[in-house]
């Protein structure tokens, strides 16, 4: 397509990315949520992880990241006259939901525990 139209913008949304051992795996929102590590932080500490009632990986990590990528490609294309390929992995997108957990892990080497993280009501407001 790019040979026919060098200004084309196209986007691919996959569960696990274009390459790697899981690239051909089927998946659902909860799979991407789990593989990213986000699910392990959801819920109360003495219980199993709590699966959210909405499709966060599909909507936020997939759809919103794709929309942002396409908007940025439109800005780039307006200046350069060139298109872009946007490659979205929903699992990678979910990992972007972990900045606070990763900060504390990098600081002291301890992974936050379910129900005891900064944003899970551990501290009173």
PDB file of C-alpha atoms in Angstrom:
ATOM      1  CA  UNK A   1       0.000   0.000   0.000  1.00  0.00           C
ATOM      2  CA  UNK A   2       2.802   2.397   0.803  1.00  0.00           C
ATOM      3  CA  UNK A   3       4.101   2.114  -2.781  1.00  0.00           C
ATOM      4  CA  UNK A   4       0.663   3.152  -4.034  1.00  0.00           C
ATOM      5  CA  UNK A   5       0.255   5.938  -1.498  1.00  0.00           C
ATOM      6  CA  UNK A   6       3.322   7.085   0.483  1.00  0.00           C
ATOM      7  CA  UNK A   7       1.066   9.277   2.657  1.00  0.00           C
ATOM      8  CA  UNK A   8      -0.992   6.363   3.961  1.00  0.00           C
ATOM      9  CA  UNK A   9      -1.361   5.933   7.710  1.00  0.00           C
ATOM     10  CA  UNK A  10      -2.241   2.467   8.904  1.00  0.00           C
ATOM     11  CA  UNK A  11      -2.457   0.904  12.317  1.00  0.00           C
ATOM     12  CA  UNK A  12      -2.172  -2.650  13.580  1.00  0.00           C
ATOM     13  CA  UNK A  13      -3.544  -3.589  16.995  1.00  0.00           C
ATOM     14  CA  UNK A  14      -2.448  -7.000  18.275  1.00  0.00           C
ATOM     15  CA  UNK A  15      -2.613  -8.691  21.624  1.00  0.00           C
ATOM     16  CA  UNK A  16       1.068  -9.474  22.018  1.00  0.00           C
ATOM     17  CA  UNK A  17       2.888  -7.623  19.222  1.00  0.00           C
ATOM     18  CA  UNK A  18       4.126  -8.469  15.729  1.00  0.00           C
ATOM     19  CA  UNK A  19       7.076 -10.580  16.860  1.00  0.00           C
ATOM     20  CA  UNK A  20       7.930 -12.954  19.671  1.00  0.00           C
ATOM     21  CA  UNK A  21       6.676 -16.274  20.902  1.00  0.00           C
ATOM     22  CA  UNK A  22       3.103 -15.116  21.498  1.00  0.00           C
ATOM     23  CA  UNK A  23       2.567 -13.141  18.284  1.00  0.00           C
ATOM     24  CA  UNK A  24       0.123 -15.717  16.893  1.00  0.00           C
ATOM     25  CA  UNK A  25      -1.707 -16.428  20.151  1.00  0.00           C
ATOM     26  CA  UNK A  26      -5.378 -15.604  20.450  1.00  0.00           C
ATOM     27  CA  UNK A  27      -6.247 -13.482  23.411  1.00  0.00           C
ATOM     28  CA  UNK A  28      -8.844 -11.495  25.245  1.00  0.00           C
ATOM     29  CA  UNK A  29      -8.710  -8.422  27.415  1.00  0.00           C
ATOM     30  CA  UNK A  30      -8.019 -10.380  30.605  1.00  0.00           C
ATOM     31  CA  UNK A  31      -5.075 -12.170  28.933  1.00  0.00           C
ATOM     32  CA  UNK A  32      -3.370  -8.880  28.054  1.00  0.00           C
ATOM     33  CA  UNK A  33      -4.209  -7.519  31.504  1.00  0.00           C
ATOM     34  CA  UNK A  34      -2.634 -10.592  33.121  1.00  0.00           C
ATOM     35  CA  UNK A  35       0.507 -10.889  30.991  1.00  0.00           C
ATOM     36  CA  UNK A  36       1.323  -7.218  31.599  1.00  0.00           C
ATOM     37  CA  UNK A  37       1.299  -7.716  35.374  1.00  0.00           C
ATOM     38  CA  UNK A  38      -1.535  -5.274  36.027  1.00  0.00           C
ATOM     39  CA  UNK A  39      -4.066  -7.920  37.092  1.00  0.00           C
ATOM     40  CA  UNK A  40      -1.828  -9.065  39.938  1.00  0.00           C
ATOM     41  CA  UNK A  41      -2.245  -5.661  41.607  1.00  0.00           C
ATOM     42  CA  UNK A  42      -6.050  -5.593  41.344  1.00  0.00           C
ATOM     43  CA  UNK A  43      -8.179  -6.411  44.368  1.00  0.00           C
ATOM     44  CA  UNK A  44      -7.657  -7.060  48.049  1.00  0.00           C
ATOM     45  CA  UNK A  45      -4.420  -8.520  49.370  1.00  0.00           C
ATOM     46  CA  UNK A  46      -5.899 -11.640  50.936  1.00  0.00           C
ATOM     47  CA  UNK A  47      -7.990 -12.592  47.901  1.00  0.00           C
ATOM     48  CA  UNK A  48      -7.509 -13.629  44.277  1.00  0.00           C
ATOM     49  CA  UNK A  49      -6.980 -10.836  41.752  1.00  0.00           C
ATOM     50  CA  UNK A  50     -10.137  -8.952  40.884  1.00  0.00           C
ATOM     51  CA  UNK A  51     -10.942  -8.939  37.164  1.00  0.00           C
ATOM     52  CA  UNK A  52     -12.360  -5.531  36.210  1.00  0.00           C
ATOM     53  CA  UNK A  53     -15.843  -5.353  34.746  1.00  0.00           C
ATOM     54  CA  UNK A  54     -14.705  -3.332  31.726  1.00  0.00           C
ATOM     55  CA  UNK A  55     -12.290  -4.099  28.904  1.00  0.00           C
ATOM     56  CA  UNK A  56      -9.376  -1.887  29.952  1.00  0.00           C
ATOM     57  CA  UNK A  57      -6.766  -3.486  27.692  1.00  0.00           C
ATOM     58  CA  UNK A  58      -9.024  -3.414  24.637  1.00  0.00           C
ATOM     59  CA  UNK A  59     -10.159   0.164  25.149  1.00  0.00           C
ATOM     60  CA  UNK A  60      -7.240   1.958  26.785  1.00  0.00           C
ATOM     61  CA  UNK A  61      -4.157  -0.038  25.824  1.00  0.00           C
ATOM     62  CA  UNK A  62      -5.495  -0.880  22.364  1.00  0.00           C
ATOM     63  CA  UNK A  63      -8.001   1.691  21.151  1.00  0.00           C
ATOM     64  CA  UNK A  64      -6.747   4.816  22.900  1.00  0.00           C
ATOM     65  CA  UNK A  65      -3.097   4.107  22.143  1.00  0.00           C
ATOM     66  CA  UNK A  66      -4.058   3.516  18.504  1.00  0.00           C
ATOM     67  CA  UNK A  67      -6.003   6.790  18.373  1.00  0.00           C
ATOM     68  CA  UNK A  68      -3.077   8.699  19.883  1.00  0.00           C
ATOM     69  CA  UNK A  69      -0.664   7.058  17.448  1.00  0.00           C
ATOM     70  CA  UNK A  70      -2.878   7.902  14.474  1.00  0.00           C
ATOM     71  CA  UNK A  71      -3.242  11.528  15.611  1.00  0.00           C
ATOM     72  CA  UNK A  72       0.529  11.843  15.956  1.00  0.00           C
ATOM     73  CA  UNK A  73       0.971  10.277  12.511  1.00  0.00           C
ATOM     74  CA  UNK A  74      -1.470  12.827  11.072  1.00  0.00           C
ATOM     75  CA  UNK A  75       0.591  15.668  12.574  1.00  0.00           C
ATOM     76  CA  UNK A  76       3.790  14.148  11.214  1.00  0.00           C
ATOM     77  CA  UNK A  77       2.194  13.593   7.805  1.00  0.00           C
ATOM     78  CA  UNK A  78       0.967  17.185   7.610  1.00  0.00           C
ATOM     79  CA  UNK A  79       4.562  18.409   7.980  1.00  0.00           C
ATOM     80  CA  UNK A  80       6.425  15.696   6.082  1.00  0.00           C
ATOM     81  CA  UNK A  81       3.943  14.430   3.508  1.00  0.00           C
ATOM     82  CA  UNK A  82       4.804  10.892   4.599  1.00  0.00           C
ATOM     83  CA  UNK A  83       2.628   8.228   6.146  1.00  0.00           C
ATOM     84  CA  UNK A  84       3.288   6.044   9.150  1.00  0.00           C
ATOM     85  CA  UNK A  85       2.709   2.504  10.366  1.00  0.00           C
ATOM     86  CA  UNK A  86       1.448   2.395  13.951  1.00  0.00           C
ATOM     87  CA  UNK A  87       2.028  -0.907  15.745  1.00  0.00           C
ATOM     88  CA  UNK A  88       0.041  -1.357  18.969  1.00  0.00           C
ATOM     89  CA  UNK A  89       0.438  -4.288  21.361  1.00  0.00           C
ATOM     90  CA  UNK A  90      -2.300  -4.377  23.987  1.00  0.00           C
ATOM     91  CA  UNK A  91      -0.020  -6.223  26.421  1.00  0.00           C
ATOM     92  CA  UNK A  92       2.695  -3.581  26.046  1.00  0.00           C
ATOM     93  CA  UNK A  93       0.066  -0.869  26.388  1.00  0.00           C
ATOM     94  CA  UNK A  94      -1.122  -2.365  29.675  1.00  0.00           C
ATOM     95  CA  UNK A  95       2.442  -2.312  31.017  1.00  0.00           C
ATOM     96  CA  UNK A  96       2.281   1.485  30.712  1.00  0.00           C
ATOM     97  CA  UNK A  97      -0.261   1.362  33.551  1.00  0.00           C
ATOM     98  CA  UNK A  98       2.491   0.302  35.969  1.00  0.00           C
ATOM     99  CA  UNK A  99       4.697   3.406  36.425  1.00  0.00           C
ATOM    100  CA  UNK A 100       4.236   3.654  40.198  1.00  0.00           C
ATOM    101  CA  UNK A 101       4.742  -0.080  40.761  1.00  0.00           C
ATOM    102  CA  UNK A 102       7.852  -0.069  38.565  1.00  0.00           C
ATOM    103  CA  UNK A 103       9.212   3.028  40.311  1.00  0.00           C
ATOM    104  CA  UNK A 104       9.072   1.347  43.701  1.00  0.00           C
ATOM    105  CA  UNK A 105      10.511  -1.873  42.283  1.00  0.00           C
ATOM    106  CA  UNK A 106      13.458   0.024  40.810  1.00  0.00           C
ATOM    107  CA  UNK A 107      13.938   1.926  44.057  1.00  0.00           C
ATOM    108  CA  UNK A 108      14.043  -0.993  46.500  1.00  0.00           C
ATOM    109  CA  UNK A 109      13.673  -4.196  44.443  1.00  0.00           C
ATOM    110  CA  UNK A 110      10.340  -5.069  46.047  1.00  0.00           C
ATOM    111  CA  UNK A 111       7.271  -5.583  43.891  1.00  0.00           C
ATOM    112  CA  UNK A 112       4.100  -3.973  45.246  1.00  0.00           C
ATOM    113  CA  UNK A 113       1.646  -6.484  46.655  1.00  0.00           C
ATOM    114  CA  UNK A 114      -2.047  -6.645  45.836  1.00  0.00           C
ATOM    115  CA  UNK A 115      -4.004  -4.496  48.263  1.00  0.00           C
ATOM    116  CA  UNK A 116      -0.890  -2.826  49.674  1.00  0.00           C
ATOM    117  CA  UNK A 117       0.198  -0.492  46.904  1.00  0.00           C
ATOM    118  CA  UNK A 118       0.137   3.280  47.008  1.00  0.00           C
ATOM    119  CA  UNK A 119      -3.129   3.477  45.050  1.00  0.00           C
ATOM    120  CA  UNK A 120      -5.041   0.616  46.681  1.00  0.00           C
ATOM    121  CA  UNK A 121      -6.225   2.389  49.825  1.00  0.00           C
ATOM    122  CA  UNK A 122      -3.139   1.448  51.812  1.00  0.00           C
ATOM    123  CA  UNK A 123      -2.796   5.053  52.937  1.00  0.00           C
ATOM    124  CA  UNK A 124      -5.624   7.172  54.342  1.00  0.00           C
ATOM    125  CA  UNK A 125      -6.454  10.379  52.491  1.00  0.00           C
TER     126      UNK A 125
END
